[in-house]
Coordinates of C-alpha atoms in Angstrom, one line a residue:
M81 CA -13.5 3.2 -1.1
K82 CA -13.6 6.6 -0.3
Q83 CA -10.9 7.4 1.1
P84 CA -6.8 6.0 0.2
V85 CA -5.8 4.0 2.8
V86 CA -2.1 6.3 2.9
T87 CA -1.6 9.4 1.1
A88 CA 1.2 8.8 -1.1
F89 CA 3.7 11.6 -1.7
A90 CA 5.4 12.5 -5.3
G91 CA 8.4 10.3 -5.6
C92 CA 7.4 7.5 -3.4
L93 CA 7.7 4.6 -4.2
A94 CA 5.9 2.7 -1.3
V95 CA 4.6 3.4 1.9
A96 CA 6.1 1.0 4.6
L97 CA 2.8 0.5 7.3
S98 CA 5.5 -1.7 9.5
V99 CA 3.0 -4.2 12.3
V100 CA 5.9 -3.6 15.2
P101 CA 7.1 -0.4 16.2
A102 CA 10.9 -1.0 15.3
L103 CA 13.0 -4.0 13.9
A104 CA 14.7 -5.3 16.2
Q105 CA 18.0 -7.1 14.9
G106 CA 17.9 -10.5 14.6
K107 CA 14.3 -11.3 13.9
K108 CA 13.5 -12.4 10.3
E109 CA 12.3 -10.2 8.6
L110 CA 8.7 -11.0 6.7
A111 CA 6.2 -8.5 4.4
L112 CA 2.9 -8.6 2.5
V113 CA 3.4 -6.7 -0.3
T114 CA -0.3 -5.2 -1.8
N115 CA -1.8 -4.0 -5.4
A116 CA -2.4 -0.7 -4.1
A117 CA -3.2 1.6 -1.7
A118 CA -7.3 0.6 -0.8
D119 CA -9.3 -0.6 2.6
F120 CA -9.4 -3.7 2.3
W121 CA -5.4 -4.4 3.0
T122 CA -6.4 -2.3 6.2
I123 CA -8.6 -5.7 6.6
A124 CA -5.8 -7.8 5.6
K125 CA -3.4 -5.2 7.6
R126 CA -5.1 -6.7 11.0
G127 CA -4.6 -10.5 9.5
V128 CA -1.1 -9.6 9.7
E129 CA -0.7 -8.3 13.4
K130 CA -2.4 -10.7 14.8
A131 CA -0.4 -13.6 13.5
Q132 CA 2.3 -10.8 14.8
T133 CA 1.1 -11.2 18.5
E134 CA 1.8 -15.6 18.3
H135 CA 5.3 -14.7 16.6
P136 CA 6.5 -12.0 17.9
D137 CA 10.2 -13.4 17.0
Y138 CA 9.6 -12.3 13.9
N139 CA 9.2 -9.1 12.2
M140 CA 6.0 -8.3 10.0
Q141 CA 5.0 -5.5 7.7
V142 CA 2.4 -4.4 5.1
V143 CA 3.9 -2.3 2.2
I144 CA 1.4 -0.4 0.7
T145 CA 2.0 0.0 -3.4
G146 CA 1.5 3.1 -3.9
Q147 CA 1.3 3.4 -8.3
A148 CA -0.1 -0.5 -9.5
T149 CA 2.2 -0.8 -11.4
A150 CA 5.0 -4.1 -12.0
A151 CA 7.7 -2.1 -12.2
E152 CA 6.3 -0.6 -8.4
Q153 CA 5.8 -3.7 -7.9
R154 CA 9.5 -4.5 -8.6
R155 CA 11.0 -1.9 -6.8
E156 CA 10.1 -2.9 -3.6
L157 CA 11.4 -6.6 -3.9
D158 CA 14.2 -4.9 -4.7
D159 CA 14.0 -3.1 -1.8
L160 CA 13.0 -5.4 0.4
L161 CA 15.4 -8.1 -1.3
A162 CA 18.6 -6.0 -0.1
R163 CA 17.5 -5.9 3.3
G164 CA 17.3 -9.1 4.0
V165 CA 14.3 -10.3 4.3
A166 CA 12.7 -13.8 4.2
G167 CA 9.7 -14.3 3.6
V168 CA 6.8 -12.3 0.9
S169 CA 3.4 -12.4 0.1
I170 CA 2.1 -10.7 -3.2
S171 CA -1.0 -9.7 -5.0
A172 CA 0.7 -9.9 -8.4
I173 CA -0.4 -6.6 -10.4
D174 CA 0.8 -8.1 -13.7
P175 CA 2.2 -11.9 -12.8
K176 CA 3.2 -12.2 -17.0
N177 CA 5.6 -9.1 -16.7
S178 CA 7.0 -10.3 -13.1
T179 CA 7.9 -13.4 -13.1
E180 CA 11.3 -13.1 -13.7
E181 CA 10.5 -10.7 -10.4
F182 CA 9.2 -13.0 -8.4
N183 CA 11.5 -15.7 -8.7
K184 CA 14.2 -13.8 -8.1
V185 CA 13.0 -13.3 -4.6
A186 CA 11.8 -17.1 -4.5
A187 CA 15.2 -17.8 -5.1
K188 CA 16.6 -16.0 -2.1
A189 CA 13.2 -16.0 0.1
A190 CA 9.4 -18.0 1.1
L191 CA 7.4 -16.1 -1.5
F192 CA 3.8 -16.7 -1.0
T193 CA 1.0 -14.6 -3.5
T194 CA -2.1 -13.6 -2.3
D195 CA -5.1 -11.9 -3.7
S196 CA -3.8 -12.4 -7.4
D197 CA -1.7 -15.1 -8.7
A198 CA 0.9 -15.8 -10.4
P199 CA 0.9 -19.2 -11.0
Q200 CA 3.8 -19.3 -13.9
S201 CA 6.3 -18.6 -11.0
N202 CA 8.3 -20.1 -8.3
R203 CA 5.8 -19.0 -5.6
V204 CA 5.0 -21.9 -3.1
V205 CA 1.6 -21.6 -2.2
Y206 CA -1.5 -19.0 -3.6
I207 CA -3.2 -17.8 -0.3
G208 CA -6.3 -16.5 -2.2
T209 CA -10.0 -16.1 -3.6
D210 CA -11.2 -19.0 -6.1
N211 CA -11.3 -15.8 -8.5
V212 CA -13.4 -17.7 -11.1
A213 CA -15.8 -19.4 -8.8
A214 CA -16.0 -15.7 -6.9
G215 CA -16.8 -14.3 -10.9
R216 CA -20.3 -17.3 -11.0
Q217 CA -21.6 -15.7 -7.6
A218 CA -21.4 -12.4 -9.5
G219 CA -22.9 -13.9 -11.7
E220 CA -25.4 -15.4 -10.5
E221 CA -26.4 -12.2 -8.7
I222 CA -26.0 -10.0 -11.7
K223 CA -29.2 -12.7 -13.5
K224 CA -30.9 -11.9 -10.4
A225 CA -30.3 -7.5 -10.6
L226 CA -31.5 -8.6 -15.1
P227 CA -34.4 -11.3 -14.7
G228 CA -35.2 -9.7 -18.0
G229 CA -31.7 -10.0 -19.3
G230 CA -30.0 -5.7 -20.0
K231 CA -26.9 -4.9 -21.2
V232 CA -24.0 -5.0 -18.6
M233 CA -20.6 -2.6 -18.1
M234 CA -18.0 -4.0 -15.9
F235 CA -15.4 -1.3 -14.4
V236 CA -11.5 -2.3 -12.8
G237 CA -7.9 -1.2 -11.7
T238 CA -6.4 -3.7 -14.7
M239 CA -7.5 -6.9 -16.5
D240 CA -3.1 -8.1 -16.1
A241 CA -3.7 -8.4 -13.0
D242 CA -4.7 -13.1 -12.8
N243 CA -8.2 -12.3 -10.3
A244 CA -8.8 -9.6 -13.2
R245 CA -9.4 -11.8 -16.1
E246 CA -10.4 -14.7 -13.9
R247 CA -13.7 -12.8 -12.7
V248 CA -14.5 -12.1 -15.9
R249 CA -14.7 -15.2 -17.1
G250 CA -16.8 -16.7 -13.7
I251 CA -19.0 -14.1 -14.7
K252 CA -18.6 -14.6 -18.2
D253 CA -18.9 -18.1 -18.4
T254 CA -22.6 -18.0 -15.9
L255 CA -24.0 -15.5 -18.1
A256 CA -23.2 -17.7 -21.2
G257 CA -26.3 -18.5 -23.1
S258 CA -29.3 -15.8 -21.0
N259 CA -30.1 -12.0 -22.7
I260 CA -27.5 -10.5 -20.9
Q261 CA -25.0 -8.9 -22.8
I262 CA -21.5 -7.6 -21.2
V263 CA -21.0 -3.9 -23.6
D264 CA -17.3 -2.8 -22.1
I265 CA -14.5 -3.3 -19.8
R266 CA -13.2 -1.0 -18.8
T267 CA -10.1 -0.4 -17.1
D268 CA -8.7 2.5 -14.5
G269 CA -4.6 2.0 -13.7
V270 CA -6.3 1.5 -9.9
D271 CA -6.0 5.7 -10.9
F272 CA -9.6 6.6 -8.0
A273 CA -11.0 9.8 -9.9
K274 CA -9.9 7.8 -13.1
A275 CA -12.6 4.8 -11.9
K276 CA -15.3 7.6 -11.8
S277 CA -14.8 9.5 -14.8
N278 CA -15.1 5.7 -15.8
V279 CA -18.9 5.1 -15.2
Q280 CA -20.0 8.8 -14.9
D281 CA -19.2 8.1 -19.3
A282 CA -20.5 5.0 -18.9
L283 CA -24.0 7.0 -17.7
A284 CA -23.5 10.0 -20.0
K285 CA -23.4 7.9 -23.1
G286 CA -26.6 5.7 -21.5
G287 CA -27.8 1.7 -22.9
I288 CA -27.0 0.5 -19.7
D289 CA -28.6 -1.0 -17.4
C290 CA -25.9 -2.6 -14.6
L291 CA -23.2 -1.6 -13.9
V292 CA -20.5 -4.2 -12.4
G293 CA -17.1 -3.1 -10.1
L294 CA -14.6 -5.9 -10.1
Y295 CA -12.0 -4.2 -6.8
S296 CA -12.3 -2.8 -3.8
Y297 CA -13.1 0.7 -4.1
N298 CA -14.4 0.0 -7.9
T299 CA -18.0 0.3 -6.8
P300 CA -17.3 2.8 -4.3
Q301 CA -17.2 5.4 -7.3
I302 CA -19.7 3.3 -9.1
Y303 CA -22.0 3.7 -6.3
S304 CA -21.6 7.7 -5.9
A305 CA -21.1 8.5 -9.8
V306 CA -25.4 7.1 -9.6
K307 CA -26.3 8.9 -7.3
E308 CA -24.9 11.6 -8.6
A309 CA -26.3 11.8 -11.7
G310 CA -30.3 10.3 -9.7
K311 CA -30.0 6.6 -11.5
A312 CA -29.8 5.0 -7.7
G313 CA -32.7 2.3 -8.0
K314 CA -33.2 2.7 -11.7
I315 CA -29.8 0.9 -12.3
K316 CA -28.2 -2.3 -11.3
I317 CA -25.1 -3.0 -9.4
V318 CA -23.7 -6.0 -8.9
G319 CA -20.1 -5.3 -7.2
F320 CA -16.6 -7.0 -4.7
D321 CA -15.3 -6.5 -1.2
E322 CA -16.5 -5.5 2.0
D323 CA -15.4 -1.4 1.2
P324 CA -17.6 1.0 4.2
Q325 CA -19.7 2.7 1.1
T326 CA -20.2 -0.5 -0.6
L327 CA -21.8 -2.2 1.9
R328 CA -23.9 0.9 2.3
G329 CA -25.3 1.0 -0.1
V330 CA -26.3 -2.3 -0.4
A331 CA -27.9 -2.2 2.6
D332 CA -30.2 1.3 1.6
G333 CA -31.2 -1.3 -1.7
T334 CA -29.1 1.4 -4.1
V335 CA -26.2 -2.2 -4.2
Q336 CA -27.9 -5.4 -5.7
A337 CA -25.1 -7.4 -3.5
T338 CA -21.4 -7.3 -3.0
I339 CA -19.1 -10.9 -3.2
V340 CA -16.6 -10.4 -0.4
Q341 CA -13.3 -11.8 0.4
Q342 CA -11.7 -12.8 3.6
P343 CA -9.4 -10.4 4.0
Y344 CA -7.4 -10.8 7.8
Q345 CA -7.7 -14.6 6.3
F346 CA -5.1 -12.7 3.7
G347 CA -2.8 -11.8 6.0
Y348 CA -3.1 -14.0 9.0
Q349 CA -2.7 -17.0 6.8
S350 CA 0.5 -15.5 4.5
M351 CA 2.6 -15.0 7.6
V352 CA 2.1 -18.5 9.7
D353 CA 2.0 -20.2 7.0
M354 CA 5.7 -18.3 5.7
I355 CA 6.4 -18.8 8.7
K356 CA 5.6 -23.0 8.8
Y357 CA 8.3 -22.8 5.1
I358 CA 10.8 -21.3 6.6
H359 CA 11.1 -24.0 9.7
G360 CA 10.5 -26.5 7.6
D361 CA 7.0 -28.0 7.7
R362 CA 5.9 -28.2 3.8
S363 CA 2.4 -30.2 5.0
F364 CA -0.4 -27.3 4.2
I365 CA 0.5 -26.6 0.8
P366 CA -2.2 -29.0 -0.6
A367 CA -0.8 -30.7 -3.8
N368 CA -2.2 -27.9 -6.0
K369 CA -0.5 -25.1 -4.5
L370 CA -3.9 -23.4 -4.1
I371 CA -5.2 -22.6 -0.5
I372 CA -8.7 -21.1 -1.1
I373 CA -10.5 -18.8 1.2
P374 CA -14.0 -19.0 0.0
T375 CA -16.2 -15.5 -0.4
R376 CA -19.5 -14.8 1.1
V377 CA -22.8 -12.6 -0.9
I378 CA -23.8 -10.0 1.1
E379 CA -27.2 -8.0 0.2
K380 CA -30.0 -7.2 1.9
S381 CA -30.9 -9.5 4.2
N382 CA -27.5 -10.0 5.6
V383 CA -25.6 -6.9 5.3
A384 CA -26.7 -5.7 9.0
A385 CA -25.2 -8.6 10.7
F386 CA -22.0 -8.6 8.4
Q387 CA -21.3 -4.6 9.2
D388 CA -21.3 -5.8 12.5
S389 CA -18.8 -8.2 12.3
M390 CA -15.9 -5.9 10.2
K391 CA -16.3 -3.4 13.4
Q392 CA -15.6 -5.8 15.6
L393 CA -12.2 -7.1 13.2
L394 CA -12.1 -3.3 12.3
K395 CA -11.6 -2.8 16.5
K396 CA -8.5 -2.0 17.6

């Protein structure tokens, strides 16, 4: 991503983006809690806004997690519980160390996960990507980029999150038995400057044929570092998500392909399904408690049409 969605002030724990101007007394409150400040969540917010227009009897908001830590998400959840929130959909940063907090929320409100799951918690359902399958799609694009084999380095915010681990698993499954070697996975703690410096360090050391960005902001940082190093076209790039800079990279040939999710649906379905659950409807919950939103591969042949669809989606 080019810039954070919000400006983080020192000492701020989170920024709540209200979908409605003010909370109306007596209305139940629903919240989508993100894992970072990223353009990805701007798209999800549009889905929340759509749900808000359909259900004006509820108040809906998006809580932007400025610092990508389980501790900050705990503080955000405690604040929501203190306000009597009726439902929360959250992208789990560190599910292993958040189970107790998530279960505390689930005991008092409808708890969903989206984007990154916490399957060991008492969450009602996960709404989002099959990240292993998405990783396999990325693996196929890496194989196309390196038909003769080569060395790959991956970049991600944290390996504590299920979505990161599952994407890596899918990529490794697909590359198994090939002449393509994953030499390292660099984490940055969702620090954009660190994300770029990780790439710059890898480029300086050399010996890498393909760079893979696993989170939405990673691929733009890869794109920027590769362009600045004068290595566009010499090093292949495969990414995730639909950041505008990533899409420009696909259009100009710098990025081989990107695996895009549907964050609009993450936001919309989280809200409307939480309302169903609150009203006693369980019919939408699959036996495996996973509502999978399909992913797509965007490459040069379809990027222009996809960019147009994104512009329409993000229009106010």
